GROMACS .gro file of C-alpha atoms in nm:
model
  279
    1UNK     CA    1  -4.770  -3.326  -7.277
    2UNK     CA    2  -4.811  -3.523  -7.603
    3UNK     CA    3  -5.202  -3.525  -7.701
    4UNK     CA    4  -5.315  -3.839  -7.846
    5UNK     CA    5  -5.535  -3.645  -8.092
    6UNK     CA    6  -5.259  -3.416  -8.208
    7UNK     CA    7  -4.988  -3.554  -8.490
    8UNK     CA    8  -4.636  -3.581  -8.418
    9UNK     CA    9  -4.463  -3.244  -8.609
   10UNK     CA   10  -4.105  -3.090  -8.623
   11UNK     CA   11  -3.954  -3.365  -8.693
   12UNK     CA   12  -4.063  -3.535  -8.343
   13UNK     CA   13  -3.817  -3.811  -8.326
   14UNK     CA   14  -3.532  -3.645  -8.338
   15UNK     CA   15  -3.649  -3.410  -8.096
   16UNK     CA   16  -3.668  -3.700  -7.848
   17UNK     CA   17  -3.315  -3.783  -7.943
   18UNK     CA   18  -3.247  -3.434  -7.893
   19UNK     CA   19  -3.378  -3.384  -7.514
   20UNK     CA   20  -3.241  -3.696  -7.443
   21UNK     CA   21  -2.893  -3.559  -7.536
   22UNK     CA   22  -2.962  -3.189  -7.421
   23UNK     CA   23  -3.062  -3.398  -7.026
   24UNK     CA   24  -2.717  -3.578  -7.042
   25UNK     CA   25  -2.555  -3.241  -7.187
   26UNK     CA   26  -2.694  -3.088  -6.850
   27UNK     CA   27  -2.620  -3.356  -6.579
   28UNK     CA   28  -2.269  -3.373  -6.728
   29UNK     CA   29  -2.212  -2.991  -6.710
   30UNK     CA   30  -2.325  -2.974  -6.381
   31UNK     CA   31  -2.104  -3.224  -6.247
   32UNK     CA   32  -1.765  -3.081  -6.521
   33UNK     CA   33  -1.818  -2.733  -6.329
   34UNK     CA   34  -1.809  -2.868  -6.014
   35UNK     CA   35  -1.477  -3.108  -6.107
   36UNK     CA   36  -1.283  -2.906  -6.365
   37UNK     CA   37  -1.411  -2.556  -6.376
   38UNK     CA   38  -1.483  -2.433  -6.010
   39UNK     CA   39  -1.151  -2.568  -5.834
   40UNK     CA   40  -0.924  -2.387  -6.047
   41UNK     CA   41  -1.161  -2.084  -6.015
   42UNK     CA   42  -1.061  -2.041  -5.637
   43UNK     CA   43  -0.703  -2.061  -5.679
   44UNK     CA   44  -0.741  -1.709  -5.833
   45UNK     CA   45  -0.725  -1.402  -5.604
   46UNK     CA   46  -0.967  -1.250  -5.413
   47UNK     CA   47  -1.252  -1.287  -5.154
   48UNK     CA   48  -1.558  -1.510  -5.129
   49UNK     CA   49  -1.750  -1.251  -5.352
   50UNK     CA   50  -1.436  -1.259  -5.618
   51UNK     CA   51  -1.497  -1.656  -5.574
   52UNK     CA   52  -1.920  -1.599  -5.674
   53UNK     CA   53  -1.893  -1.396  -5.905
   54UNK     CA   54  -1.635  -1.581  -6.134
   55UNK     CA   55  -1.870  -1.904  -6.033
   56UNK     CA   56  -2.180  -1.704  -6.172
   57UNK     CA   57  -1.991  -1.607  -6.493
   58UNK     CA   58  -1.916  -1.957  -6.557
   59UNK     CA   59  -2.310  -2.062  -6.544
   60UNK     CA   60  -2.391  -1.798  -6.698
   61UNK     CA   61  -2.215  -1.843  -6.975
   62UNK     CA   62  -2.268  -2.207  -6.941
   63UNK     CA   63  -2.655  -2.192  -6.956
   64UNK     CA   64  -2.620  -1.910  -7.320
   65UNK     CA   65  -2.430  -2.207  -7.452
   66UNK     CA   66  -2.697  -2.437  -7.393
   67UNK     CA   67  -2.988  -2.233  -7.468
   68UNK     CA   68  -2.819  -2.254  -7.799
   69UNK     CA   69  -2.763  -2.585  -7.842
   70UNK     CA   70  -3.161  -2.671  -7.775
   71UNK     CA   71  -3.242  -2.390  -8.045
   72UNK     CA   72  -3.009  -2.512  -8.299
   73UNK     CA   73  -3.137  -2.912  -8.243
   74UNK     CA   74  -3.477  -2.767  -8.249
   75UNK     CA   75  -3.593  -2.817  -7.934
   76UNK     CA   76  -3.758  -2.527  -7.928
   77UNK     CA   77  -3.720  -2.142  -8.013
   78UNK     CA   78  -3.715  -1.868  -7.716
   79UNK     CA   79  -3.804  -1.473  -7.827
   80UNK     CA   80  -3.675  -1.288  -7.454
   81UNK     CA   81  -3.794  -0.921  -7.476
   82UNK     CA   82  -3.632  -0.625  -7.251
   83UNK     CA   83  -3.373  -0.878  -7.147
   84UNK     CA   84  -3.100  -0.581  -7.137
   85UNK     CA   85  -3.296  -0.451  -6.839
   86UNK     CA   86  -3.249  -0.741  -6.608
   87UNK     CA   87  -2.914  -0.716  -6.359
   88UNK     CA   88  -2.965  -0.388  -6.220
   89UNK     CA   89  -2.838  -0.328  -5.834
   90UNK     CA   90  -3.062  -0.449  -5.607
   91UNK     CA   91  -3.320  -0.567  -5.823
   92UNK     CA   92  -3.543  -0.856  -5.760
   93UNK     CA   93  -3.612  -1.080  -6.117
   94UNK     CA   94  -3.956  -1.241  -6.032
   95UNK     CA   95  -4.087  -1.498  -6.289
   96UNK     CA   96  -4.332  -1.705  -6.293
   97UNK     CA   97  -4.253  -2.084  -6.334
   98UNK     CA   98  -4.412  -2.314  -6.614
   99UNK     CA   99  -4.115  -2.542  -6.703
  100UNK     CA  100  -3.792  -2.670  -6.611
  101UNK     CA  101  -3.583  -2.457  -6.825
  102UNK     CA  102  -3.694  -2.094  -6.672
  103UNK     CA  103  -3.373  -2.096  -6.418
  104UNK     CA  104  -3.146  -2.143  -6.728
  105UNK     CA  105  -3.324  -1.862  -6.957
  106UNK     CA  106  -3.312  -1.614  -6.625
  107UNK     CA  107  -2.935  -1.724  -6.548
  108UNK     CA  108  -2.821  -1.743  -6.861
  109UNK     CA  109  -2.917  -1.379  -6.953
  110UNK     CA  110  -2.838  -1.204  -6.667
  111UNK     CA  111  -2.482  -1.183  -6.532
  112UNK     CA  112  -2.381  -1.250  -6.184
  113UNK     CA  113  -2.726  -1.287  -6.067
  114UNK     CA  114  -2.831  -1.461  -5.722
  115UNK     CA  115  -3.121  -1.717  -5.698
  116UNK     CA  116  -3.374  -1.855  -5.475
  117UNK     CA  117  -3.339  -2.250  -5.558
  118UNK     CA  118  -3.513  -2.543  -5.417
  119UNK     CA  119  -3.353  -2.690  -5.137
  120UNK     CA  120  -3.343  -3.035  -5.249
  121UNK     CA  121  -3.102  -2.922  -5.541
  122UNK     CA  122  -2.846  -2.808  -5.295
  123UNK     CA  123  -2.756  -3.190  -5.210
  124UNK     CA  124  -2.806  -3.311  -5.568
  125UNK     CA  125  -2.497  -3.445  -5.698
  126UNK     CA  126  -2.540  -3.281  -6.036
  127UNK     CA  127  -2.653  -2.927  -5.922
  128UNK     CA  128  -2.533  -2.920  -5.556
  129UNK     CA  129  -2.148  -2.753  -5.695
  130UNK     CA  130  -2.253  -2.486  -5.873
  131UNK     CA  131  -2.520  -2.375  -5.652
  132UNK     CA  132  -2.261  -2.404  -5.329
  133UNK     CA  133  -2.013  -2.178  -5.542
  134UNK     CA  134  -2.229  -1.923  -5.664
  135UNK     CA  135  -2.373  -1.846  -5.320
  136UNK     CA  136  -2.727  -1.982  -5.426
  137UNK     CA  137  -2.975  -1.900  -5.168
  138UNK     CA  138  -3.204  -2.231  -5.055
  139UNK     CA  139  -3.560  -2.208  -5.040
  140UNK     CA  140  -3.586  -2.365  -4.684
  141UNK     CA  141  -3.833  -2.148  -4.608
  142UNK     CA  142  -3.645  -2.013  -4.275
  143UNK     CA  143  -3.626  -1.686  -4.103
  144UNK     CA  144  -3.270  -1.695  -4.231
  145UNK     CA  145  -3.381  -1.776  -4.551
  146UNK     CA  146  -3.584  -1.431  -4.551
  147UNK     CA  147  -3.300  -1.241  -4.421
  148UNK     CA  148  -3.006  -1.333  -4.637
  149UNK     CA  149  -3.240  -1.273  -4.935
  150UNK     CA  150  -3.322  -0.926  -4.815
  151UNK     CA  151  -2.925  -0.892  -4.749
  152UNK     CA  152  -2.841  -0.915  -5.075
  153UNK     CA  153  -3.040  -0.722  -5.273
  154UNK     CA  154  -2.976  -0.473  -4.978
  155UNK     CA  155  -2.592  -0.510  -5.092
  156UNK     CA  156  -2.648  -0.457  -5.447
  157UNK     CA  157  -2.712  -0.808  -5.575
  158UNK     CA  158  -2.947  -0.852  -5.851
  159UNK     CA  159  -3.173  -1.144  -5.715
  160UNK     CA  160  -3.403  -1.441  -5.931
  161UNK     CA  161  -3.734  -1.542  -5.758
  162UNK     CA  162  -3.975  -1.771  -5.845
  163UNK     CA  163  -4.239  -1.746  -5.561
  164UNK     CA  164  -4.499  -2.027  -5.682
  165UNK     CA  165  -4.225  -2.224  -5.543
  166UNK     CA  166  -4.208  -2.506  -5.779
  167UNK     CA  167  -4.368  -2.534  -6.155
  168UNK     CA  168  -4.678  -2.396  -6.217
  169UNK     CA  169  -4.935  -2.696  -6.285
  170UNK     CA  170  -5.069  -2.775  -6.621
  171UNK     CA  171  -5.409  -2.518  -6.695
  172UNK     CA  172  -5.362  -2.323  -6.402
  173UNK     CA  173  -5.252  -2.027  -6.330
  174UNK     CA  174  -4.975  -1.882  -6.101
  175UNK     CA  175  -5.019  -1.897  -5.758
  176UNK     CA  176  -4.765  -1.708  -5.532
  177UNK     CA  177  -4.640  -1.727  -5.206
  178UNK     CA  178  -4.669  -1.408  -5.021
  179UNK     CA  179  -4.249  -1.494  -4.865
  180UNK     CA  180  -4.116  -1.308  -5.211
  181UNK     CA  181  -4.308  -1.013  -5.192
  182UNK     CA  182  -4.179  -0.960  -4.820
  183UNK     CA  183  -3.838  -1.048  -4.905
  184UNK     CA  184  -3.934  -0.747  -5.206
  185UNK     CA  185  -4.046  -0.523  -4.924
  186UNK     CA  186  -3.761  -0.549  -4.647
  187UNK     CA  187  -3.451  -0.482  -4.954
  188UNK     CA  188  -3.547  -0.473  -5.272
  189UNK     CA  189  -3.519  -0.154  -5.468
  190UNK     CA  190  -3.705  -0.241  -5.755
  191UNK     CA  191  -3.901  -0.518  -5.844
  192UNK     CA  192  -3.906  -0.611  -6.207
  193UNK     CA  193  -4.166  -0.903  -6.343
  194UNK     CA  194  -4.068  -1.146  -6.559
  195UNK     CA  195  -4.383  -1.311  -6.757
  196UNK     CA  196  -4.290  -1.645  -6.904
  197UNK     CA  197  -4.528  -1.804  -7.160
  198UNK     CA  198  -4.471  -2.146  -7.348
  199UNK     CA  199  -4.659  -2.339  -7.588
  200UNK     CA  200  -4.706  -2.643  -7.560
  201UNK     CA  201  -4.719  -2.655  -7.219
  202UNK     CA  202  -4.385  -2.952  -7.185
  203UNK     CA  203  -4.131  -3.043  -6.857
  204UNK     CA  204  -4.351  -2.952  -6.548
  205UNK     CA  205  -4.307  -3.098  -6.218
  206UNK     CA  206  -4.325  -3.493  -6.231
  207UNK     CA  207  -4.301  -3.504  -6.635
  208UNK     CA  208  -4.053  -3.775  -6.733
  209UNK     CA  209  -3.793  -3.602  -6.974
  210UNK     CA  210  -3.897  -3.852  -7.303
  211UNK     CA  211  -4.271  -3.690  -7.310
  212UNK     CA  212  -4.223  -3.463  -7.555
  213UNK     CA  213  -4.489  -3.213  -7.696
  214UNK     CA  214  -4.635  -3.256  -8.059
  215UNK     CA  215  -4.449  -2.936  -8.181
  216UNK     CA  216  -4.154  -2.775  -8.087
  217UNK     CA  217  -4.179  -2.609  -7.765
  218UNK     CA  218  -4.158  -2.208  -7.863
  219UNK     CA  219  -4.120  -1.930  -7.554
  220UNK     CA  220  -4.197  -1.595  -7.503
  221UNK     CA  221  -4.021  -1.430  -7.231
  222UNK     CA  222  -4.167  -1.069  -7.149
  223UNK     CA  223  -3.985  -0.807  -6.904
  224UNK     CA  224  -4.235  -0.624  -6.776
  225UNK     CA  225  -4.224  -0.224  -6.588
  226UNK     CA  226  -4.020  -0.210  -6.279
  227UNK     CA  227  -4.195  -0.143  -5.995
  228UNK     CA  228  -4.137  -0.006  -5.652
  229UNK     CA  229  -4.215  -0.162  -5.363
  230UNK     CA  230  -4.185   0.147  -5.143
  231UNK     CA  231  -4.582   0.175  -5.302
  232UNK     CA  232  -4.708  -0.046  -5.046
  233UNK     CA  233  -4.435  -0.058  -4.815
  234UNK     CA  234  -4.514   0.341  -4.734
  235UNK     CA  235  -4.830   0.291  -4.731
  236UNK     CA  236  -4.961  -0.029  -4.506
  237UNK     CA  237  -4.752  -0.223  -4.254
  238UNK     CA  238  -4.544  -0.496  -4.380
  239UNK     CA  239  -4.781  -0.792  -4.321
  240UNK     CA  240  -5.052  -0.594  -4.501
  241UNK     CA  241  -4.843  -0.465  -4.787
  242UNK     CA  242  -4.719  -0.789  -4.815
  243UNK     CA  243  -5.020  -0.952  -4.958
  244UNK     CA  244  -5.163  -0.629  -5.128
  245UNK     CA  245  -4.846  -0.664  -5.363
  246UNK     CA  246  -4.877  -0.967  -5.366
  247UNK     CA  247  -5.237  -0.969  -5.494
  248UNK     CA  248  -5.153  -0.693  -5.720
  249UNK     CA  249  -4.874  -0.906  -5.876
  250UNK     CA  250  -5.120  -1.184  -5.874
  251UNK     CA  251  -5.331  -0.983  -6.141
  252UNK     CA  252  -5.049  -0.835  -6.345
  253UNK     CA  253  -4.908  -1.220  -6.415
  254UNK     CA  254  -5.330  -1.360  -6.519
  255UNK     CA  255  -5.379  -1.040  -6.716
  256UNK     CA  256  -5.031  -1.097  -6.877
  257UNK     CA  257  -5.022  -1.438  -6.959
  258UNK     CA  258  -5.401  -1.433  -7.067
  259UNK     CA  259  -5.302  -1.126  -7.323
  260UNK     CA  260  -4.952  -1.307  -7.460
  261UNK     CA  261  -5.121  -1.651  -7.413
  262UNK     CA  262  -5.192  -1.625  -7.880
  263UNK     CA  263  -4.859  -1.460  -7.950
  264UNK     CA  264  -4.725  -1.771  -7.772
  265UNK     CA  265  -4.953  -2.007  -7.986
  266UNK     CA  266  -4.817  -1.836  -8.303
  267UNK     CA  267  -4.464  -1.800  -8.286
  268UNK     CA  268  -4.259  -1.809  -8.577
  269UNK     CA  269  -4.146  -2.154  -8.572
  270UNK     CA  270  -3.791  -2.033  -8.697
  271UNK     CA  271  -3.719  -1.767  -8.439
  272UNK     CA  272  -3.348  -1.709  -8.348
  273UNK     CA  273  -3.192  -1.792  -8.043
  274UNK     CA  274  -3.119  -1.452  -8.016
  275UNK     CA  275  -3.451  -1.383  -7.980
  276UNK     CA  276  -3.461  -1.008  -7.941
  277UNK     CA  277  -3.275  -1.088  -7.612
  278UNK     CA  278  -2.904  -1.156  -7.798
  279UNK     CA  279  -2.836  -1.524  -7.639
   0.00000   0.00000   0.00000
């Protein structure tokens, strides 16, 4: 948020022009996909996984381009390290959630990747197409829910998890819900976290698009060691390892974000969009 005390830098208003046109960019894409890109997609053969996958290459794609578009307008810079060890079979991405724009760094670097996505985004005109054809699951919070999750990371699908649920509040920290650690528990193979730090803090939940920060918004995205859930899973009954991973996971993200928190602060305001990560 924009500090009253703090001057206006990086060339501030045409960064407002900028998001306004990188907001249009991205209702507009959603709804070309849905119109131009995904109908000719299923006249191509093959099965409803054929149909996903070439749905999933198309964001993905998609979102690189427009990572690259709000680093060339400056918008911001991005520095994503150990992104080549995302998309592995049956591994579950899990992020924590300060902005708007984590879904579109996760998606856009790894390829044919699942999500968890709110509900309400499954009936939003812009969104609601490429979520239906990329087999997006909705966070409805149902035993259903829970189950197809667990499917299909059990069926090789690398699956994206935010499990705050929504954006993580201004000065706070991360607070999970214990759902994506038993999701982790019942068919994930390997749990990788994903710490994302940004400075200044810009686009969290109820933020009107035109508040722009001060400075250019700059991000570190951090891949962290995978883990194995079979740690607690072997070791305590579900309910029970449930929210001992989850408290464990709980510390790794304060620690992490506490120790990156000045790296993010003094980015170098002309990183790539490549980034370390190659977007």
């Amino acid at each position: 948020m924009t500090s009253t005390t703090q001057p206006r830098q990086d060339f501030w208003l045409w960064r407002l022009v900028a998001t306004g046109m990188a907001f249009t960019m991205f209702g507009l894409g959603g709804l070309l996909l849905r119109v131009l890109v995904f109908p000719p997609q299923r006249l191509f053969p093959g099965d409803r996984l054929d149909r996903q996958r070439r749905a999933r290459w198309a964001l993905n794609g998609t979102f690189r381009l427009f990572i690259r578009f709000m680093v060339r307008v400056g918008i911001l810079t991005v520095e994503f390290k150990g992104a080549e060890r995302l998309g592995k079979p049956g591994q579950m991405i899990l992020a924590n959630h300060p902005s708007l724009l984590d879904v579109v760094f996760l998606v856009g670097h790894v390829k044919n990747a699942n999500c968890i996505v709110k509900h309400g985004l499954a009936t939003n005109p812009f969104t609601r197409g490429p979520i239906a054809n990329a087999g997006y699951i909705t966070n409805d919070e149902s035993f259903d829910m829970f189950d197809r999750a667990a499917d299909v990371l059990r069926n090789g699908e690398t699956l994206i998890v935010f499990p705050e649920g929504t954006r993580t509040p201004p000065d706070a920290l991360p607070q999970f819900h214990r759902g994506a650690c038993a999701i982790a528990l019942r068919g994930a193979r390997v749990v990788t976290p994903v710490v994302i730090q940004m400075n200044p803090r810009s686009l969290t939940k109820g933020e009107p698009w035109y508040r722009i920060p001060a400075r250019r918004m700059r991000y570190v995205i951090q891949v962290g060691e995978d883990i194995d859930p079979a740690v607690w899973s072997s070791a305590h009954p579900l309910p029970a390892a449930g929210r001992k991973m989850n408290a464990w996971l709980h510390a790794y993200f304060e620690a992490e974000l506490a120790r990156t928190a000045p790296a993010g602060a003094l980015m170098n305001e002309h990183a790539t969009p490549d980034g370390g990560s190659g977007v």
